[in-house]
């Protein structure tokens, strides 16, 4: 397991901003804590229900944590309700070896429209974005923000090229400009442009607007799969 530090071997970390506060400072952090704690309390019955569904569907683990790049290049475990089979890595490798088109889709976007690893319960959770609710815990811990760029793995951040510096200036978000603007219906280059625009033009008002736009986006399942 990687430590929660920057990887000196990764070229994009040369653009990190050690010592500078995350975008939004105290006001953004206060907003994050207030909303995340309130949401955890209000949504606790839904948490319990989802935990039971995931556990009894195949007997596997309820939560899944994957290493992602955070503010200033820190590494953290991004939490989700488990939506994939326990042997997901093996299933993915076999699927990509047998499907060249799927391999190209995965290489360029790190996502698959038809992912063989996703369980039946996981499909529903993903469609409604309920699998991401445990990231409220990441927010309380200070690893994520309510609004920000979608958290990425180290290799994926290299796709940001020169724009990686903007990603590293803030905490990744549970929701963000990309999530309310089409998600998987837009190209990766557009996603990077959304993240860059968000960081360069951040305001608390913009966070409030994105949170408000998230509700209909989730209910309508726009761009999700």
JSON list of C-alpha atoms in Angstrom, two decimals:
[
{"chain": "A", "resi": 1, "resn": "UNK", "atom": "CA", "xyz": [0.00, 0.00, 0.00]},
{"chain": "A", "resi": 2, "resn": "UNK", "atom": "CA", "xyz": [1.31, 3.43, -0.91]},
{"chain": "A", "resi": 3, "resn": "UNK", "atom": "CA", "xyz": [1.89, 5.96, 1.80]},
{"chain": "A", "resi": 4, "resn": "UNK", "atom": "CA", "xyz": [-0.09, 9.17, 1.87]},
{"chain": "A", "resi": 5, "resn": "UNK", "atom": "CA", "xyz": [2.72, 11.18, 0.33]},
{"chain": "A", "resi": 6, "resn": "UNK", "atom": "CA", "xyz": [3.66, 12.49, -3.06]},
{"chain": "A", "resi": 7, "resn": "UNK", "atom": "CA", "xyz": [5.40, 10.17, -5.49]},
{"chain": "A", "resi": 8, "resn": "UNK", "atom": "CA", "xyz": [8.69, 11.79, -6.41]},
{"chain": "A", "resi": 9, "resn": "UNK", "atom": "CA", "xyz": [8.95, 9.67, -9.57]},
{"chain": "A", "resi": 10, "resn": "UNK", "atom": "CA", "xyz": [5.78, 11.13, -11.08]},
{"chain": "A", "resi": 11, "resn": "UNK", "atom": "CA", "xyz": [6.53, 14.12, -13.35]},
{"chain": "A", "resi": 12, "resn": "UNK", "atom": "CA", "xyz": [3.26, 15.95, -12.72]},
{"chain": "A", "resi": 13, "resn": "UNK", "atom": "CA", "xyz": [4.08, 16.28, -9.04]},
{"chain": "A", "resi": 14, "resn": "UNK", "atom": "CA", "xyz": [6.76, 18.79, -9.96]},
{"chain": "A", "resi": 15, "resn": "UNK", "atom": "CA", "xyz": [3.83, 21.19, -10.39]},
{"chain": "A", "resi": 16, "resn": "UNK", "atom": "CA", "xyz": [2.48, 20.58, -6.89]},
{"chain": "A", "resi": 17, "resn": "UNK", "atom": "CA", "xyz": [2.19, 23.48, -4.50]},
{"chain": "A", "resi": 18, "resn": "UNK", "atom": "CA", "xyz": [3.59, 22.29, -1.19]},
{"chain": "A", "resi": 19, "resn": "UNK", "atom": "CA", "xyz": [2.76, 24.66, 1.64]},
{"chain": "A", "resi": 20, "resn": "UNK", "atom": "CA", "xyz": [-0.07, 26.52, -0.08]},
{"chain": "A", "resi": 21, "resn": "UNK", "atom": "CA", "xyz": [-3.62, 26.06, 1.32]},
{"chain": "A", "resi": 22, "resn": "UNK", "atom": "CA", "xyz": [-6.22, 24.26, -0.81]},
{"chain": "A", "resi": 23, "resn": "UNK", "atom": "CA", "xyz": [-8.49, 26.37, -3.02]},
{"chain": "A", "resi": 24, "resn": "UNK", "atom": "CA", "xyz": [-11.29, 27.89, -0.96]},
{"chain": "A", "resi": 25, "resn": "UNK", "atom": "CA", "xyz": [-9.42, 27.85, 2.34]},
{"chain": "A", "resi": 26, "resn": "UNK", "atom": "CA", "xyz": [-11.33, 27.93, 5.61]},
{"chain": "A", "resi": 27, "resn": "UNK", "atom": "CA", "xyz": [-14.70, 28.89, 4.12]},
{"chain": "A", "resi": 28, "resn": "UNK", "atom": "CA", "xyz": [-14.75, 25.90, 1.75]},
{"chain": "A", "resi": 29, "resn": "UNK", "atom": "CA", "xyz": [-13.54, 23.53, 4.48]},
{"chain": "A", "resi": 30, "resn": "UNK", "atom": "CA", "xyz": [-16.18, 24.75, 6.94]},
{"chain": "A", "resi": 31, "resn": "UNK", "atom": "CA", "xyz": [-18.89, 24.27, 4.32]},
{"chain": "A", "resi": 32, "resn": "UNK", "atom": "CA", "xyz": [-17.61, 20.75, 3.63]},
{"chain": "A", "resi": 33, "resn": "UNK", "atom": "CA", "xyz": [-17.66, 19.69, 7.28]},
{"chain": "A", "resi": 34, "resn": "UNK", "atom": "CA", "xyz": [-21.10, 21.14, 7.99]},
{"chain": "A", "resi": 35, "resn": "UNK", "atom": "CA", "xyz": [-22.79, 19.55, 4.97]},
{"chain": "A", "resi": 36, "resn": "UNK", "atom": "CA", "xyz": [-20.97, 16.20, 5.20]},
{"chain": "A", "resi": 37, "resn": "UNK", "atom": "CA", "xyz": [-21.79, 15.68, 8.89]},
{"chain": "A", "resi": 38, "resn": "UNK", "atom": "CA", "xyz": [-25.44, 16.65, 8.34]},
{"chain": "A", "resi": 39, "resn": "UNK", "atom": "CA", "xyz": [-25.68, 14.31, 5.35]},
{"chain": "A", "resi": 40, "resn": "UNK", "atom": "CA", "xyz": [-24.15, 11.40, 7.27]},
{"chain": "A", "resi": 41, "resn": "UNK", "atom": "CA", "xyz": [-26.74, 11.81, 10.01]},
{"chain": "A", "resi": 42, "resn": "UNK", "atom": "CA", "xyz": [-29.74, 12.28, 7.72]},
{"chain": "A", "resi": 43, "resn": "UNK", "atom": "CA", "xyz": [-28.74, 9.48, 5.34]},
{"chain": "A", "resi": 44, "resn": "UNK", "atom": "CA", "xyz": [-27.78, 6.93, 8.01]},
{"chain": "A", "resi": 45, "resn": "UNK", "atom": "CA", "xyz": [-30.90, 4.76, 7.36]},
{"chain": "A", "resi": 46, "resn": "UNK", "atom": "CA", "xyz": [-29.99, 4.61, 3.66]},
{"chain": "A", "resi": 47, "resn": "UNK", "atom": "CA", "xyz": [-26.42, 3.70, 4.59]},
{"chain": "A", "resi": 48, "resn": "UNK", "atom": "CA", "xyz": [-27.65, 0.76, 6.66]},
{"chain": "A", "resi": 49, "resn": "UNK", "atom": "CA", "xyz": [-29.97, -0.44, 3.88]},
{"chain": "A", "resi": 50, "resn": "UNK", "atom": "CA", "xyz": [-27.24, -0.29, 1.23]},
{"chain": "A", "resi": 51, "resn": "UNK", "atom": "CA", "xyz": [-24.77, -2.06, 3.50]},
{"chain": "A", "resi": 52, "resn": "UNK", "atom": "CA", "xyz": [-27.25, -4.90, 3.95]},
{"chain": "A", "resi": 53, "resn": "UNK", "atom": "CA", "xyz": [-27.95, -5.16, 0.21]},
{"chain": "A", "resi": 54, "resn": "UNK", "atom": "CA", "xyz": [-24.26, -5.27, -0.71]},
{"chain": "A", "resi": 55, "resn": "UNK", "atom": "CA", "xyz": [-23.40, -7.77, 2.03]},
{"chain": "A", "resi": 56, "resn": "UNK", "atom": "CA", "xyz": [-26.23, -10.20, 1.36]},
{"chain": "A", "resi": 57, "resn": "UNK", "atom": "CA", "xyz": [-25.97, -10.00, -2.44]},
{"chain": "A", "resi": 58, "resn": "UNK", "atom": "CA", "xyz": [-22.76, -12.03, -2.60]},
{"chain": "A", "resi": 59, "resn": "UNK", "atom": "CA", "xyz": [-21.37, -12.15, 0.93]},
{"chain": "A", "resi": 60, "resn": "UNK", "atom": "CA", "xyz": [-18.38, -9.96, 0.11]},
{"chain": "A", "resi": 61, "resn": "UNK", "atom": "CA", "xyz": [-17.04, -6.78, 1.68]},
{"chain": "A", "resi": 62, "resn": "UNK", "atom": "CA", "xyz": [-19.39, -3.80, 2.01]},
{"chain": "A", "resi": 63, "resn": "UNK", "atom": "CA", "xyz": [-16.87, -1.02, 1.38]},
{"chain": "A", "resi": 64, "resn": "UNK", "atom": "CA", "xyz": [-14.17, -0.62, -1.21]},
{"chain": "A", "resi": 65, "resn": "UNK", "atom": "CA", "xyz": [-11.26, 1.78, -0.95]},
{"chain": "A", "resi": 66, "resn": "UNK", "atom": "CA", "xyz": [-9.08, 2.66, -3.93]},
{"chain": "A", "resi": 67, "resn": "UNK", "atom": "CA", "xyz": [-5.94, 4.80, -3.85]},
{"chain": "A", "resi": 68, "resn": "UNK", "atom": "CA", "xyz": [-6.48, 8.20, -5.47]},
{"chain": "A", "resi": 69, "resn": "UNK", "atom": "CA", "xyz": [-4.45, 11.39, -5.80]},
{"chain": "A", "resi": 70, "resn": "UNK", "atom": "CA", "xyz": [-5.56, 14.19, -3.51]},
{"chain": "A", "resi": 71, "resn": "UNK", "atom": "CA", "xyz": [-4.62, 17.76, -2.76]},
{"chain": "A", "resi": 72, "resn": "UNK", "atom": "CA", "xyz": [-0.95, 18.59, -3.46]},
{"chain": "A", "resi": 73, "resn": "UNK", "atom": "CA", "xyz": [-0.29, 15.02, -4.59]},
{"chain": "A", "resi": 74, "resn": "UNK", "atom": "CA", "xyz": [-1.26, 13.27, -1.36]},
{"chain": "A", "resi": 75, "resn": "UNK", "atom": "CA", "xyz": [-2.52, 9.69, -1.63]},
{"chain": "A", "resi": 76, "resn": "UNK", "atom": "CA", "xyz": [-5.74, 8.54, 0.07]},
{"chain": "A", "resi": 77, "resn": "UNK", "atom": "CA", "xyz": [-8.24, 5.69, 0.00]},
{"chain": "A", "resi": 78, "resn": "UNK", "atom": "CA", "xyz": [-11.35, 6.92, -1.80]},
{"chain": "A", "resi": 79, "resn": "UNK", "atom": "CA", "xyz": [-14.28, 5.07, -0.20]},
{"chain": "A", "resi": 80, "resn": "UNK", "atom": "CA", "xyz": [-17.27, 3.59, -2.00]},
{"chain": "A", "resi": 81, "resn": "UNK", "atom": "CA", "xyz": [-19.87, 0.94, -1.43]},
{"chain": "A", "resi": 82, "resn": "UNK", "atom": "CA", "xyz": [-18.54, -2.10, -3.25]},
{"chain": "A", "resi": 83, "resn": "UNK", "atom": "CA", "xyz": [-20.21, -2.45, -6.65]},
{"chain": "A", "resi": 84, "resn": "UNK", "atom": "CA", "xyz": [-17.87, -5.00, -8.23]},
{"chain": "A", "resi": 85, "resn": "UNK", "atom": "CA", "xyz": [-17.27, -8.70, -7.82]},
{"chain": "A", "resi": 86, "resn": "UNK", "atom": "CA", "xyz": [-14.49, -9.65, -5.43]},
{"chain": "A", "resi": 87, "resn": "UNK", "atom": "CA", "xyz": [-12.44, -11.04, -8.34]},
{"chain": "A", "resi": 88, "resn": "UNK", "atom": "CA", "xyz": [-12.98, -7.88, -10.38]},
{"chain": "A", "resi": 89, "resn": "UNK", "atom": "CA", "xyz": [-9.35, -7.44, -11.47]},
{"chain": "A", "resi": 90, "resn": "UNK", "atom": "CA", "xyz": [-9.24, -10.89, -13.04]},
{"chain": "A", "resi": 91, "resn": "UNK", "atom": "CA", "xyz": [-12.59, -10.35, -14.75]},
{"chain": "A", "resi": 92, "resn": "UNK", "atom": "CA", "xyz": [-11.45, -7.02, -16.17]},
{"chain": "A", "resi": 93, "resn": "UNK", "atom": "CA", "xyz": [-8.15, -8.38, -17.49]},
{"chain": "A", "resi": 94, "resn": "UNK", "atom": "CA", "xyz": [-9.85, -11.29, -19.25]},
{"chain": "A", "resi": 95, "resn": "UNK", "atom": "CA", "xyz": [-12.52, -9.00, -20.71]},
{"chain": "A", "resi": 96, "resn": "UNK", "atom": "CA", "xyz": [-10.02, -6.49, -22.09]},
{"chain": "A", "resi": 97, "resn": "UNK", "atom": "CA", "xyz": [-7.88, -9.25, -23.60]},
{"chain": "A", "resi": 98, "resn": "UNK", "atom": "CA", "xyz": [-10.92, -10.59, -25.48]},
{"chain": "A", "resi": 99, "resn": "UNK", "atom": "CA", "xyz": [-12.35, -7.20, -26.52]},
{"chain": "A", "resi": 100, "resn": "UNK", "atom": "CA", "xyz": [-9.97, -4.80, -28.33]},
{"chain": "A", "resi": 101, "resn": "UNK", "atom": "CA", "xyz": [-12.63, -2.06, -28.53]},
{"chain": "A", "resi": 102, "resn": "UNK", "atom": "CA", "xyz": [-13.20, -2.26, -24.78]},
{"chain": "A", "resi": 103, "resn": "UNK", "atom": "CA", "xyz": [-9.43, -2.14, -24.22]},
{"chain": "A", "resi": 104, "resn": "UNK", "atom": "CA", "xyz": [-9.21, 1.10, -26.20]},
{"chain": "A", "resi": 105, "resn": "UNK", "atom": "CA", "xyz": [-12.18, 2.55, -24.30]},
{"chain": "A", "resi": 106, "resn": "UNK", "atom": "CA", "xyz": [-10.49, 1.68, -21.00]},
{"chain": "A", "resi": 107, "resn": "UNK", "atom": "CA", "xyz": [-7.11, 3.01, -22.12]},
{"chain": "A", "resi": 108, "resn": "UNK", "atom": "CA", "xyz": [-8.49, 6.43, -23.05]},
{"chain": "A", "resi": 109, "resn": "UNK", "atom": "CA", "xyz": [-11.17, 6.97, -20.39]},
{"chain": "A", "resi": 110, "resn": "UNK", "atom": "CA", "xyz": [-10.46, 4.48, -17.56]},
{"chain": "A", "resi": 111, "resn": "UNK", "atom": "CA", "xyz": [-14.17, 3.59, -17.75]},
{"chain": "A", "resi": 112, "resn": "UNK", "atom": "CA", "xyz": [-16.28, 0.98, -19.51]},
{"chain": "A", "resi": 113, "resn": "UNK", "atom": "CA", "xyz": [-19.88, 1.38, -20.59]},
{"chain": "A", "resi": 114, "resn": "UNK", "atom": "CA", "xyz": [-20.33, -2.36, -20.12]},
{"chain": "A", "resi": 115, "resn": "UNK", "atom": "CA", "xyz": [-18.13, -3.29, -17.19]},
{"chain": "A", "resi": 116, "resn": "UNK", "atom": "CA", "xyz": [-18.03, -7.07, -16.49]},
{"chain": "A", "resi": 117, "resn": "UNK", "atom": "CA", "xyz": [-16.98, -6.50, -12.89]},
{"chain": "A", "resi": 118, "resn": "UNK", "atom": "CA", "xyz": [-20.16, -4.71, -11.77]},
{"chain": "A", "resi": 119, "resn": "UNK", "atom": "CA", "xyz": [-22.69, -6.71, -9.76]},
{"chain": "A", "resi": 120, "resn": "UNK", "atom": "CA", "xyz": [-26.48, -6.46, -10.08]},
{"chain": "A", "resi": 121, "resn": "UNK", "atom": "CA", "xyz": [-26.76, -4.42, -6.89]},
{"chain": "A", "resi": 122, "resn": "UNK", "atom": "CA", "xyz": [-23.75, -2.40, -7.99]},
{"chain": "A", "resi": 123, "resn": "UNK", "atom": "CA", "xyz": [-25.42, -1.47, -11.26]},
{"chain": "A", "resi": 124, "resn": "UNK", "atom": "CA", "xyz": [-28.31, 0.14, -9.39]},
{"chain": "A", "resi": 125, "resn": "UNK", "atom": "CA", "xyz": [-26.04, 1.90, -6.91]},
{"chain": "A", "resi": 126, "resn": "UNK", "atom": "CA", "xyz": [-23.92, 3.33, -9.72]},
{"chain": "A", "resi": 127, "resn": "UNK", "atom": "CA", "xyz": [-26.93, 4.43, -11.73]},
{"chain": "A", "resi": 128, "resn": "UNK", "atom": "CA", "xyz": [-28.15, 6.48, -8.77]},
{"chain": "A", "resi": 129, "resn": "UNK", "atom": "CA", "xyz": [-24.60, 7.45, -7.64]},
{"chain": "A", "resi": 130, "resn": "UNK", "atom": "CA", "xyz": [-25.37, 5.91, -4.23]},
{"chain": "A", "resi": 131, "resn": "UNK", "atom": "CA", "xyz": [-22.10, 3.97, -4.29]},
{"chain": "A", "resi": 132, "resn": "UNK", "atom": "CA", "xyz": [-20.24, 7.22, -3.67]},
{"chain": "A", "resi": 133, "resn": "UNK", "atom": "CA", "xyz": [-21.99, 8.15, -0.41]},
{"chain": "A", "resi": 134, "resn": "UNK", "atom": "CA", "xyz": [-19.12, 6.80, 1.78]},
{"chain": "A", "resi": 135, "resn": "UNK", "atom": "CA", "xyz": [-16.98, 9.60, 0.36]},
{"chain": "A", "resi": 136, "resn": "UNK", "atom": "CA", "xyz": [-18.76, 11.80, 2.90]},
{"chain": "A", "resi": 137, "resn": "UNK", "atom": "CA", "xyz": [-16.36, 10.13, 5.35]},
{"chain": "A", "resi": 138, "resn": "UNK", "atom": "CA", "xyz": [-13.42, 11.17, 3.16]},
{"chain": "A", "resi": 139, "resn": "UNK", "atom": "CA", "xyz": [-14.76, 14.73, 3.30]},
{"chain": "A", "resi": 140, "resn": "UNK", "atom": "CA", "xyz": [-14.95, 14.75, 7.09]},
{"chain": "A", "resi": 141, "resn": "UNK", "atom": "CA", "xyz": [-11.38, 13.41, 7.22]},
{"chain": "A", "resi": 142, "resn": "UNK", "atom": "CA", "xyz": [-10.21, 16.29, 5.02]},
{"chain": "A", "resi": 143, "resn": "UNK", "atom": "CA", "xyz": [-9.17, 14.06, 2.13]},
{"chain": "A", "resi": 144, "resn": "UNK", "atom": "CA", "xyz": [-11.93, 15.25, -0.19]},
{"chain": "A", "resi": 145, "resn": "UNK", "atom": "CA", "xyz": [-14.28, 18.19, -0.62]},
{"chain": "A", "resi": 146, "resn": "UNK", "atom": "CA", "xyz": [-17.99, 18.29, -1.33]},
{"chain": "A", "resi": 147, "resn": "UNK", "atom": "CA", "xyz": [-17.25, 19.95, -4.68]},
{"chain": "A", "resi": 148, "resn": "UNK", "atom": "CA", "xyz": [-14.09, 19.57, -6.74]},
{"chain": "A", "resi": 149, "resn": "UNK", "atom": "CA", "xyz": [-12.42, 17.58, -9.52]},
{"chain": "A", "resi": 150, "resn": "UNK", "atom": "CA", "xyz": [-13.27, 13.90, -9.70]},
{"chain": "A", "resi": 151, "resn": "UNK", "atom": "CA", "xyz": [-10.58, 11.94, -7.78]},
{"chain": "A", "resi": 152, "resn": "UNK", "atom": "CA", "xyz": [-8.16, 10.17, -10.12]},
{"chain": "A", "resi": 153, "resn": "UNK", "atom": "CA", "xyz": [-5.48, 7.51, -9.87]},
{"chain": "A", "resi": 154, "resn": "UNK", "atom": "CA", "xyz": [-1.85, 8.49, -10.38]},
{"chain": "A", "resi": 155, "resn": "UNK", "atom": "CA", "xyz": [-1.58, 7.18, -13.94]},
{"chain": "A", "resi": 156, "resn": "UNK", "atom": "CA", "xyz": [-4.80, 8.95, -14.90]},
{"chain": "A", "resi": 157, "resn": "UNK", "atom": "CA", "xyz": [-3.58, 12.32, -13.69]},
{"chain": "A", "resi": 158, "resn": "UNK", "atom": "CA", "xyz": [-0.84, 12.15, -16.29]},
{"chain": "A", "resi": 159, "resn": "UNK", "atom": "CA", "xyz": [-3.62, 12.60, -18.88]},
{"chain": "A", "resi": 160, "resn": "UNK", "atom": "CA", "xyz": [-4.11, 16.10, -17.46]},
{"chain": "A", "resi": 161, "resn": "UNK", "atom": "CA", "xyz": [-0.62, 17.08, -18.68]},
{"chain": "A", "resi": 162, "resn": "UNK", "atom": "CA", "xyz": [-0.07, 20.81, -17.93]},
{"chain": "A", "resi": 163, "resn": "UNK", "atom": "CA", "xyz": [-3.50, 21.14, -16.32]},
{"chain": "A", "resi": 164, "resn": "UNK", "atom": "CA", "xyz": [-2.49, 18.75, -13.51]},
{"chain": "A", "resi": 165, "resn": "UNK", "atom": "CA", "xyz": [-1.34, 21.77, -11.50]},
{"chain": "A", "resi": 166, "resn": "UNK", "atom": "CA", "xyz": [-4.96, 22.90, -11.17]},
{"chain": "A", "resi": 167, "resn": "UNK", "atom": "CA", "xyz": [-6.13, 19.49, -9.99]},
{"chain": "A", "resi": 168, "resn": "UNK", "atom": "CA", "xyz": [-3.44, 19.50, -7.30]},
{"chain": "A", "resi": 169, "resn": "UNK", "atom": "CA", "xyz": [-4.51, 22.90, -5.95]},
{"chain": "A", "resi": 170, "resn": "UNK", "atom": "CA", "xyz": [-7.73, 21.59, -4.41]},
{"chain": "A", "resi": 171, "resn": "UNK", "atom": "CA", "xyz": [-9.22, 18.53, -2.75]},
{"chain": "A", "resi": 172, "resn": "UNK", "atom": "CA", "xyz": [-11.05, 16.15, -5.12]},
{"chain": "A", "resi": 173, "resn": "UNK", "atom": "CA", "xyz": [-14.84, 16.39, -4.90]},
{"chain": "A", "resi": 174, "resn": "UNK", "atom": "CA", "xyz": [-17.81, 14.12, -4.26]},
{"chain": "A", "resi": 175, "resn": "UNK", "atom": "CA", "xyz": [-19.49, 16.14, -6.98]},
{"chain": "A", "resi": 176, "resn": "UNK", "atom": "CA", "xyz": [-18.19, 18.73, -9.39]},
{"chain": "A", "resi": 177, "resn": "UNK", "atom": "CA", "xyz": [-18.61, 20.62, -12.63]},
{"chain": "A", "resi": 178, "resn": "UNK", "atom": "CA", "xyz": [-17.96, 17.51, -14.72]},
{"chain": "A", "resi": 179, "resn": "UNK", "atom": "CA", "xyz": [-20.50, 15.43, -12.80]},
{"chain": "A", "resi": 180, "resn": "UNK", "atom": "CA", "xyz": [-23.32, 17.93, -13.43]},
{"chain": "A", "resi": 181, "resn": "UNK", "atom": "CA", "xyz": [-22.35, 18.59, -17.05]},
{"chain": "A", "resi": 182, "resn": "UNK", "atom": "CA", "xyz": [-22.78, 15.21, -18.66]},
{"chain": "A", "resi": 183, "resn": "UNK", "atom": "CA", "xyz": [-20.23, 12.99, -16.89]},
{"chain": "A", "resi": 184, "resn": "UNK", "atom": "CA", "xyz": [-19.49, 10.08, -19.21]},
{"chain": "A", "resi": 185, "resn": "UNK", "atom": "CA", "xyz": [-21.27, 11.79, -22.10]},
{"chain": "A", "resi": 186, "resn": "UNK", "atom": "CA", "xyz": [-18.35, 14.23, -22.53]},
{"chain": "A", "resi": 187, "resn": "UNK", "atom": "CA", "xyz": [-14.76, 13.60, -23.60]},
{"chain": "A", "resi": 188, "resn": "UNK", "atom": "CA", "xyz": [-11.87, 13.32, -21.19]},
{"chain": "A", "resi": 189, "resn": "UNK", "atom": "CA", "xyz": [-10.39, 16.53, -22.57]},
{"chain": "A", "resi": 190, "resn": "UNK", "atom": "CA", "xyz": [-13.65, 18.30, -21.70]},
{"chain": "A", "resi": 191, "resn": "UNK", "atom": "CA", "xyz": [-13.51, 16.83, -18.21]},
{"chain": "A", "resi": 192, "resn": "UNK", "atom": "CA", "xyz": [-10.02, 18.28, -17.72]},
{"chain": "A", "resi": 193, "resn": "UNK", "atom": "CA", "xyz": [-11.26, 21.64, -19.03]},
{"chain": "A", "resi": 194, "resn": "UNK", "atom": "CA", "xyz": [-14.12, 21.57, -16.51]},
{"chain": "A", "resi": 195, "resn": "UNK", "atom": "CA", "xyz": [-11.72, 20.86, -13.63]},
{"chain": "A", "resi": 196, "resn": "UNK", "atom": "CA", "xyz": [-9.37, 23.63, -14.73]},
{"chain": "A", "resi": 197, "resn": "UNK", "atom": "CA", "xyz": [-12.21, 26.13, -15.06]},
{"chain": "A", "resi": 198, "resn": "UNK", "atom": "CA", "xyz": [-13.55, 25.20, -11.63]},
{"chain": "A", "resi": 199, "resn": "UNK", "atom": "CA", "xyz": [-10.24, 25.75, -9.85]},
{"chain": "A", "resi": 200, "resn": "UNK", "atom": "CA", "xyz": [-9.39, 28.97, -11.68]},
{"chain": "A", "resi": 201, "resn": "UNK", "atom": "CA", "xyz": [-12.83, 30.47, -11.01]},
{"chain": "A", "resi": 202, "resn": "UNK", "atom": "CA", "xyz": [-13.69, 29.00, -7.61]},
{"chain": "A", "resi": 203, "resn": "UNK", "atom": "CA", "xyz": [-16.20, 30.72, -5.33]},
{"chain": "A", "resi": 204, "resn": "UNK", "atom": "CA", "xyz": [-18.48, 29.50, -2.55]},
{"chain": "A", "resi": 205, "resn": "UNK", "atom": "CA", "xyz": [-21.43, 30.52, -4.70]},
{"chain": "A", "resi": 206, "resn": "UNK", "atom": "CA", "xyz": [-20.21, 28.26, -7.51]},
{"chain": "A", "resi": 207, "resn": "UNK", "atom": "CA", "xyz": [-20.00, 25.37, -5.03]},
{"chain": "A", "resi": 208, "resn": "UNK", "atom": "CA", "xyz": [-23.59, 26.01, -3.93]},
{"chain": "A", "resi": 209, "resn": "UNK", "atom": "CA", "xyz": [-24.76, 26.09, -7.56]},
{"chain": "A", "resi": 210, "resn": "UNK", "atom": "CA", "xyz": [-23.00, 22.81, -8.36]},
{"chain": "A", "resi": 211, "resn": "UNK", "atom": "CA", "xyz": [-24.48, 21.12, -5.29]},
{"chain": "A", "resi": 212, "resn": "UNK", "atom": "CA", "xyz": [-27.95, 22.31, -6.34]},
{"chain": "A", "resi": 213, "resn": "UNK", "atom": "CA", "xyz": [-27.38, 21.02, -9.89]},
{"chain": "A", "resi": 214, "resn": "UNK", "atom": "CA", "xyz": [-26.18, 17.66, -8.57]},
{"chain": "A", "resi": 215, "resn": "UNK", "atom": "CA", "xyz": [-29.64, 16.70, -7.26]},
{"chain": "A", "resi": 216, "resn": "UNK", "atom": "CA", "xyz": [-31.44, 16.66, -10.65]},
{"chain": "A", "resi": 217, "resn": "UNK", "atom": "CA", "xyz": [-28.35, 15.23, -12.36]},
{"chain": "A", "resi": 218, "resn": "UNK", "atom": "CA", "xyz": [-28.37, 12.24, -9.99]},
{"chain": "A", "resi": 219, "resn": "UNK", "atom": "CA", "xyz": [-32.15, 11.79, -10.14]},
{"chain": "A", "resi": 220, "resn": "UNK", "atom": "CA", "xyz": [-32.09, 11.77, -13.94]},
{"chain": "A", "resi": 221, "resn": "UNK", "atom": "CA", "xyz": [-28.91, 9.63, -14.02]},
{"chain": "A", "resi": 222, "resn": "UNK", "atom": "CA", "xyz": [-27.40, 11.91, -16.64]},
{"chain": "A", "resi": 223, "resn": "UNK", "atom": "CA", "xyz": [-24.19, 10.49, -18.10]},
{"chain": "A", "resi": 224, "resn": "UNK", "atom": "CA", "xyz": [-23.94, 7.65, -15.59]},
{"chain": "A", "resi": 225, "resn": "UNK", "atom": "CA", "xyz": [-23.10, 3.99, -16.25]}
]
